[in-house]
mmCIF file of C-alpha atoms in Angstrom:
data_model
loop_
_atom_site.group_PDB
_atom_site.id
_atom_site.type_symbol
_atom_site.label_atom_id
_atom_site.label_comp_id
_atom_site.label_asym_id
_atom_site.label_seq_id
_atom_site.Cartn_x
_atom_site.Cartn_y
_atom_site.Cartn_z
ATOM 1 C CA UNK A 1 108.130 195.157 63.546
ATOM 2 C CA UNK A 2 110.220 193.090 60.831
ATOM 3 C CA UNK A 3 112.583 191.668 63.324
ATOM 4 C CA UNK A 4 109.424 190.299 65.243
ATOM 5 C CA UNK A 5 108.070 188.692 61.976
ATOM 6 C CA UNK A 6 111.428 187.141 61.168
ATOM 7 C CA UNK A 7 111.563 185.774 64.912
ATOM 8 C CA UNK A 8 108.082 184.426 64.292
ATOM 9 C CA UNK A 9 109.161 182.849 61.022
ATOM 10 C CA UNK A 10 112.245 181.137 62.572
ATOM 11 C CA UNK A 11 110.040 179.628 65.288
ATOM 12 C CA UNK A 12 107.522 178.318 63.034
ATOM 13 C CA UNK A 13 110.179 176.862 60.647
ATOM 14 C CA UNK A 14 112.043 175.270 63.887
ATOM 15 C CA UNK A 15 109.053 173.928 65.176
ATOM 16 C CA UNK A 16 107.979 172.401 61.903
ATOM 17 C CA UNK A 17 111.526 170.708 61.428
ATOM 18 C CA UNK A 18 111.199 169.417 64.819
ATOM 19 C CA UNK A 19 107.736 167.869 64.198
ATOM 20 C CA UNK A 20 109.219 166.309 61.083
ATOM 21 C CA UNK A 21 112.406 164.713 62.625
ATOM 22 C CA UNK A 22 109.933 163.378 65.703
ATOM 23 C CA UNK A 23 107.913 161.762 62.888
ATOM 24 C CA UNK A 24 110.482 160.130 61.270
ATOM 25 C CA UNK A 25 112.048 158.856 64.493
ATOM 26 C CA UNK A 26 108.506 157.569 65.513
ATOM 27 C CA UNK A 27 108.421 155.674 62.078
ATOM 28 C CA UNK A 28 111.925 154.329 62.063
ATOM 29 C CA UNK A 29 112.177 153.516 65.897
ATOM 30 C CA UNK A 30 109.858 150.320 65.822
ATOM 31 C CA UNK A 31 111.606 148.741 62.807
ATOM 32 C CA UNK A 32 114.817 149.401 64.454
ATOM 33 C CA UNK A 33 113.398 147.877 67.885
ATOM 34 C CA UNK A 34 112.109 145.105 65.775
ATOM 35 C CA UNK A 35 115.496 144.459 64.232
ATOM 36 C CA UNK A 36 117.511 144.683 67.477
ATOM 37 C CA UNK A 37 115.090 142.124 69.087
ATOM 38 C CA UNK A 38 115.482 139.775 66.386
ATOM 39 C CA UNK A 39 119.350 140.028 66.414
ATOM 40 C CA UNK A 40 119.312 139.422 70.129
ATOM 41 C CA UNK A 41 117.071 136.391 69.883
ATOM 42 C CA UNK A 42 117.935 134.790 66.698
ATOM 43 C CA UNK A 43 121.635 135.732 65.792
ATOM 44 C CA UNK A 44 122.972 133.001 67.793
ATOM 45 C CA UNK A 45 121.317 130.352 66.144
ATOM 46 C CA UNK A 46 122.381 131.340 62.541
ATOM 47 C CA UNK A 47 125.035 129.117 61.235
ATOM 48 C CA UNK A 48 126.025 127.685 57.833
ATOM 49 C CA UNK A 49 124.318 124.382 58.873
ATOM 50 C CA UNK A 50 121.244 126.510 59.498
ATOM 51 C CA UNK A 51 121.206 128.018 56.206
ATOM 52 C CA UNK A 52 121.834 125.044 53.967
ATOM 53 C CA UNK A 53 120.218 122.043 55.852
ATOM 54 C CA UNK A 54 116.693 120.923 56.162
ATOM 55 C CA UNK A 55 114.954 120.482 59.604
ATOM 56 C CA UNK A 56 116.000 117.800 62.116
ATOM 57 C CA UNK A 57 113.311 115.241 63.358
ATOM 58 C CA UNK A 58 111.681 116.281 66.788
ATOM 59 C CA UNK A 59 114.388 115.453 69.533
ATOM 60 C CA UNK A 60 117.457 115.740 67.454
ATOM 61 C CA UNK A 61 119.363 119.190 67.628
ATOM 62 C CA UNK A 62 120.721 121.078 64.751
ATOM 63 C CA UNK A 63 118.987 121.122 61.277
ATOM 64 C CA UNK A 64 118.053 124.370 59.410
ATOM 65 C CA UNK A 65 115.886 126.315 57.303
ATOM 66 C CA UNK A 66 117.618 125.871 53.813
ATOM 67 C CA UNK A 67 114.628 124.188 52.185
ATOM 68 C CA UNK A 68 112.427 126.909 53.660
ATOM 69 C CA UNK A 69 114.915 129.751 52.167
ATOM 70 C CA UNK A 70 114.912 128.237 48.642
ATOM 71 C CA UNK A 71 111.270 127.435 48.955
ATOM 72 C CA UNK A 72 110.306 130.998 49.808
ATOM 73 C CA UNK A 73 112.312 132.364 46.835
ATOM 74 C CA UNK A 74 110.856 129.767 44.559
ATOM 75 C CA UNK A 75 107.379 130.665 45.456
ATOM 76 C CA UNK A 76 107.849 134.351 45.311
ATOM 77 C CA UNK A 77 109.704 133.907 41.926
ATOM 78 C CA UNK A 78 106.503 132.010 40.682
ATOM 79 C CA UNK A 79 104.181 134.854 42.239
ATOM 80 C CA UNK A 80 106.190 137.410 40.447
ATOM 81 C CA UNK A 81 105.641 135.658 37.185
ATOM 82 C CA UNK A 82 102.019 135.752 37.725
ATOM 83 C CA UNK A 83 101.442 139.141 39.652
ATOM 84 C CA UNK A 84 104.115 141.462 37.875
ATOM 85 C CA UNK A 85 102.821 141.008 34.275
ATOM 86 C CA UNK A 86 99.200 141.258 35.241
ATOM 87 C CA UNK A 87 99.792 144.442 37.710
ATOM 88 C CA UNK A 88 102.002 146.252 34.940
ATOM 89 C CA UNK A 89 99.606 145.525 32.270
ATOM 90 C CA UNK A 90 96.705 146.756 34.227
ATOM 91 C CA UNK A 91 98.455 150.061 35.389
ATOM 92 C CA UNK A 92 99.458 150.699 31.657
ATOM 93 C CA UNK A 93 95.771 150.212 30.693
ATOM 94 C CA UNK A 94 94.508 152.593 33.425
ATOM 95 C CA UNK A 95 96.950 155.142 32.582
ATOM 96 C CA UNK A 96 96.887 155.338 28.783
ATOM 97 C CA UNK A 97 93.309 154.130 28.142
ATOM 98 C CA UNK A 98 91.216 153.527 31.221
ATOM 99 C CA UNK A 99 89.102 156.825 31.239
ATOM 100 C CA UNK A 100 85.661 155.596 31.307
ATOM 101 C CA UNK A 101 83.372 153.551 33.528
ATOM 102 C CA UNK A 102 85.421 150.170 32.620
ATOM 103 C CA UNK A 103 88.586 151.908 33.947
ATOM 104 C CA UNK A 104 86.895 153.237 37.181
ATOM 105 C CA UNK A 105 85.612 149.840 37.876
ATOM 106 C CA UNK A 106 89.173 148.362 37.424
ATOM 107 C CA UNK A 107 90.614 151.133 40.020
ATOM 108 C CA UNK A 108 87.685 150.165 42.413
ATOM 109 C CA UNK A 109 88.327 146.707 42.183
ATOM 110 C CA UNK A 110 92.083 147.146 42.766
ATOM 111 C CA UNK A 111 91.458 149.009 45.902
ATOM 112 C CA UNK A 112 89.093 146.517 47.287
ATOM 113 C CA UNK A 113 91.336 143.793 46.605
ATOM 114 C CA UNK A 114 94.166 145.701 48.071
ATOM 115 C CA UNK A 115 92.091 145.579 51.624
ATOM 116 C CA UNK A 116 90.909 142.075 51.334
ATOM 117 C CA UNK A 117 92.466 140.066 54.352
ATOM 118 C CA UNK A 118 95.365 137.793 53.092
ATOM 119 C CA UNK A 119 93.512 134.621 54.512
ATOM 120 C CA UNK A 120 90.680 135.199 52.430
ATOM 121 C CA UNK A 121 92.680 135.023 49.565
ATOM 122 C CA UNK A 122 94.398 132.044 50.684
ATOM 123 C CA UNK A 123 90.852 130.271 51.367
ATOM 124 C CA UNK A 124 89.986 131.280 47.749
ATOM 125 C CA UNK A 125 93.113 129.894 46.177
ATOM 126 C CA UNK A 126 92.558 126.768 48.330
ATOM 127 C CA UNK A 127 88.815 126.306 46.757
ATOM 128 C CA UNK A 128 89.996 127.300 43.292
ATOM 129 C CA UNK A 129 93.339 125.447 42.876
ATOM 130 C CA UNK A 130 94.009 122.997 45.856
ATOM 131 C CA UNK A 131 90.665 121.098 45.859
ATOM 132 C CA UNK A 132 90.916 120.910 41.896
ATOM 133 C CA UNK A 133 94.403 119.476 42.257
ATOM 134 C CA UNK A 134 93.643 117.309 45.179
ATOM 135 C CA UNK A 135 96.753 118.296 46.949
ATOM 136 C CA UNK A 136 98.723 121.321 48.196
ATOM 137 C CA UNK A 137 101.434 122.836 45.938
ATOM 138 C CA UNK A 138 103.733 125.552 45.317
ATOM 139 C CA UNK A 139 101.836 126.734 42.209
ATOM 140 C CA UNK A 140 98.674 127.205 44.696
ATOM 141 C CA UNK A 141 100.914 129.312 46.863
ATOM 142 C CA UNK A 142 102.330 131.408 44.075
ATOM 143 C CA UNK A 143 98.799 132.041 42.885
ATOM 144 C CA UNK A 144 97.593 133.360 46.235
ATOM 145 C CA UNK A 145 100.523 135.705 46.418
ATOM 146 C CA UNK A 146 100.571 136.566 42.986
ATOM 147 C CA UNK A 147 96.960 137.766 43.189
ATOM 148 C CA UNK A 148 97.917 139.945 46.456
ATOM 149 C CA UNK A 149 100.657 141.508 44.195
ATOM 150 C CA UNK A 150 98.482 142.647 41.576
ATOM 151 C CA UNK A 151 96.524 145.773 43.249
ATOM 152 C CA UNK A 152 99.545 147.316 44.636
ATOM 153 C CA UNK A 153 101.537 147.044 41.353
ATOM 154 C CA UNK A 154 98.545 148.393 39.316
ATOM 155 C CA UNK A 155 98.013 151.357 41.281
ATOM 156 C CA UNK A 156 101.781 152.105 41.537
ATOM 157 C CA UNK A 157 102.248 151.747 37.922
ATOM 158 C CA UNK A 158 99.280 153.826 36.805
ATOM 159 C CA UNK A 159 100.552 156.766 39.236
ATOM 160 C CA UNK A 160 104.055 156.468 37.900
ATOM 161 C CA UNK A 161 102.933 156.603 34.173
ATOM 162 C CA UNK A 162 100.561 159.544 34.991
ATOM 163 C CA UNK A 163 103.730 161.501 36.244
ATOM 164 C CA UNK A 164 105.432 161.270 32.799
ATOM 165 C CA UNK A 165 104.882 164.728 30.833
ATOM 166 C CA UNK A 166 102.027 164.287 28.289
ATOM 167 C CA UNK A 167 104.581 166.272 25.555
ATOM 168 C CA UNK A 168 106.700 162.799 25.542
ATOM 169 C CA UNK A 169 103.526 161.075 24.354
ATOM 170 C CA UNK A 170 102.759 163.754 21.753
ATOM 171 C CA UNK A 171 106.170 163.950 20.644
ATOM 172 C CA UNK A 172 106.387 160.283 19.956
ATOM 173 C CA UNK A 173 102.804 160.186 18.112
ATOM 174 C CA UNK A 174 103.981 163.218 16.121
ATOM 175 C CA UNK A 175 106.904 161.117 14.751
ATOM 176 C CA UNK A 176 104.623 158.337 13.414
ATOM 177 C CA UNK A 177 105.393 156.215 16.328
ATOM 178 C CA UNK A 178 102.435 153.722 17.213
ATOM 179 C CA UNK A 179 100.850 154.376 20.749
ATOM 180 C CA UNK A 180 101.627 150.953 22.087
ATOM 181 C CA UNK A 181 105.130 151.424 21.010
ATOM 182 C CA UNK A 182 105.310 154.808 22.439
ATOM 183 C CA UNK A 183 103.819 153.625 25.816
ATOM 184 C CA UNK A 184 106.251 150.741 26.047
ATOM 185 C CA UNK A 185 109.463 152.280 24.771
ATOM 186 C CA UNK A 186 109.031 155.729 26.129
ATOM 187 C CA UNK A 187 106.391 156.334 28.664
ATOM 188 C CA UNK A 188 107.096 153.010 30.629
ATOM 189 C CA UNK A 189 110.839 153.306 30.346
ATOM 190 C CA UNK A 190 110.612 157.011 31.491
ATOM 191 C CA UNK A 191 108.630 155.709 34.632
ATOM 192 C CA UNK A 192 110.558 152.770 35.148
ATOM 193 C CA UNK A 193 112.177 153.671 38.516
ATOM 194 C CA UNK A 194 108.881 154.347 40.160
ATOM 195 C CA UNK A 195 107.541 151.280 38.814
ATOM 196 C CA UNK A 196 110.193 149.103 40.231
ATOM 197 C CA UNK A 197 109.582 150.755 43.446
ATOM 198 C CA UNK A 198 105.997 149.687 43.263
ATOM 199 C CA UNK A 199 107.041 146.245 42.338
ATOM 200 C CA UNK A 200 109.315 145.956 45.435
ATOM 201 C CA UNK A 201 106.679 147.345 47.798
ATOM 202 C CA UNK A 202 104.299 144.538 46.537
ATOM 203 C CA UNK A 203 107.058 142.052 46.822
ATOM 204 C CA UNK A 204 108.006 142.968 50.343
ATOM 205 C CA UNK A 205 104.185 142.859 51.451
ATOM 206 C CA UNK A 206 103.799 139.352 50.221
ATOM 207 C CA UNK A 207 107.182 137.988 51.229
ATOM 208 C CA UNK A 208 106.129 137.517 54.849
ATOM 209 C CA UNK A 209 102.764 136.313 54.416
ATOM 210 C CA UNK A 210 101.780 132.979 56.241
ATOM 211 C CA UNK A 211 98.021 132.636 56.193
ATOM 212 C CA UNK A 212 97.686 132.132 52.235
ATOM 213 C CA UNK A 213 100.551 129.608 52.251
ATOM 214 C CA UNK A 214 98.758 127.548 55.048
ATOM 215 C CA UNK A 215 96.010 126.739 52.600
ATOM 216 C CA UNK A 216 98.012 126.393 49.645
ATOM 217 C CA UNK A 217 101.631 125.371 49.719
ATOM 218 C CA UNK A 218 101.396 123.754 53.294
ATOM 219 C CA UNK A 219 105.011 123.303 53.838
ATOM 220 C CA UNK A 220 107.571 120.658 53.395
ATOM 221 C CA UNK A 221 110.461 119.160 55.600
ATOM 222 C CA UNK A 222 112.461 118.458 52.602
ATOM 223 C CA UNK A 223 113.842 119.882 49.512
ATOM 224 C CA UNK A 224 111.340 120.418 46.732
ATOM 225 C CA UNK A 225 111.443 122.111 43.239
ATOM 226 C CA UNK A 226 108.360 120.584 41.816
ATOM 227 C CA UNK A 227 105.667 123.260 41.232
ATOM 228 C CA UNK A 228 102.774 120.760 41.846
ATOM 229 C CA UNK A 229 104.059 119.501 45.347
ATOM 230 C CA UNK A 230 103.835 121.029 48.686
ATOM 231 C CA UNK A 231 106.876 123.315 49.408
ATOM 232 C CA UNK A 232 108.532 124.736 52.290
ATOM 233 C CA UNK A 233 108.565 128.664 52.910
ATOM 234 C CA UNK A 234 110.065 130.640 55.785
ATOM 235 C CA UNK A 235 106.928 132.116 57.097
ATOM 236 C CA UNK A 236 105.505 128.578 57.151
ATOM 237 C CA UNK A 237 108.444 127.086 58.844
ATOM 238 C CA UNK A 238 108.640 130.161 61.301
ATOM 239 C CA UNK A 239 104.941 129.750 62.358
ATOM 240 C CA UNK A 240 105.291 125.984 62.792
ATOM 241 C CA UNK A 241 108.372 126.245 65.019
ATOM 242 C CA UNK A 242 107.068 129.391 66.694
ATOM 243 C CA UNK A 243 104.094 127.335 68.061
ATOM 244 C CA UNK A 244 105.851 124.325 68.931
ATOM 245 C CA UNK A 245 106.556 123.356 72.629
ATOM 246 C CA UNK A 246 110.154 122.828 71.883
ATOM 247 C CA UNK A 247 112.997 125.393 72.669
ATOM 248 C CA UNK A 248 115.315 124.434 70.199
ATOM 249 C CA UNK A 249 112.517 124.900 67.695
ATOM 250 C CA UNK A 250 111.837 128.419 69.344
ATOM 251 C CA UNK A 251 115.510 129.347 68.912
ATOM 252 C CA UNK A 252 115.196 128.468 65.218
ATOM 253 C CA UNK A 253 112.116 130.277 64.601
ATOM 254 C CA UNK A 254 113.826 133.605 65.971
ATOM 255 C CA UNK A 255 116.517 133.010 63.690
ATOM 256 C CA UNK A 256 114.300 132.252 60.774
ATOM 257 C CA UNK A 257 112.599 135.696 61.344
ATOM 258 C CA UNK A 258 115.619 137.282 61.492
ATOM 259 C CA UNK A 259 116.560 135.824 57.874
ATOM 260 C CA UNK A 260 113.329 136.729 56.497
ATOM 261 C CA UNK A 261 113.647 140.445 57.592
ATOM 262 C CA UNK A 262 116.975 140.607 56.423
ATOM 263 C CA UNK A 263 116.569 139.179 53.011
ATOM 264 C CA UNK A 264 113.558 141.659 52.581
ATOM 265 C CA UNK A 265 115.790 144.685 53.613
ATOM 266 C CA UNK A 266 118.575 143.562 51.365
ATOM 267 C CA UNK A 267 116.421 142.918 48.287
ATOM 268 C CA UNK A 268 114.520 146.231 48.623
ATOM 269 C CA UNK A 269 117.635 148.373 49.266
ATOM 270 C CA UNK A 270 119.447 146.539 46.488
ATOM 271 C CA UNK A 271 116.849 147.552 44.209
ATOM 272 C CA UNK A 272 116.904 151.204 45.448
ATOM 273 C CA UNK A 273 120.589 151.577 45.021
ATOM 274 C CA UNK A 274 120.475 150.080 41.364
ATOM 275 C CA UNK A 275 117.511 152.553 40.731
ATOM 276 C CA UNK A 276 119.433 155.608 42.182
ATOM 277 C CA UNK A 277 122.559 154.818 40.464
ATOM 278 C CA UNK A 278 120.645 155.490 37.184
ATOM 279 C CA UNK A 279 120.803 151.886 35.837
ATOM 280 C CA UNK A 280 117.073 151.604 35.385
ATOM 281 C CA UNK A 281 116.413 155.231 34.529
ATOM 282 C CA UNK A 282 114.266 155.735 31.612
ATOM 283 C CA UNK A 283 116.598 158.393 29.923
ATOM 284 C CA UNK A 284 119.554 155.708 29.549
#
């Protein structure tokens, strides 16, 4: 009887393990397939010239995505300056103070905003910023992407702060530390690795967005570092080249897509590595 029961347990355990492994394979396989396909289509077009030069006119060979790579970093940096403080601040409020109806309203708004199509956010940014300025700009693109980052960062920050033991807060308050100082120096610092993971999720989500930038940053064939001027970005450049009738532009579009994926993977992996090594842990 006991041996039969143990056999059933081993079979159940093996079946559950096999299902988990199959689920992992199903999740990872599409990413690997996409990456391999991009390598096959775009690796041959990547060179130092491609990474450092601006696009060539139609009919000329060569050129590159250098301005688009720098432009993406520029717009994403501006978007982070907008989205990260707002998202983290809202998450702290919801975790430490948002217990009433107003807090529930903020959570509901964040959840709804998280599901709004990116093109709608781009149109809103177009109406509120581009039409007011009278021209496209990196600022308008950064505002659209920053708004998209806020709900993900807000909810991730709230959940990570709620995981911090309440005894830490009580100990800090018992020592006479003000609540705001306790929240920033103890609670937030303890939850920092999880908060950073939420930041990277938001960053990865907006890094490849094209629709909002079509209505805001619009793109540029040259180098640009002015916040109030149209600016190139990798997703925009890939889109323009992909829908063109030129084979040379198609090859460069595949290369640009590969560069975009690699940059996202490397940035997320780097932050995960730094977090796992304890550099960002709250107890240091």
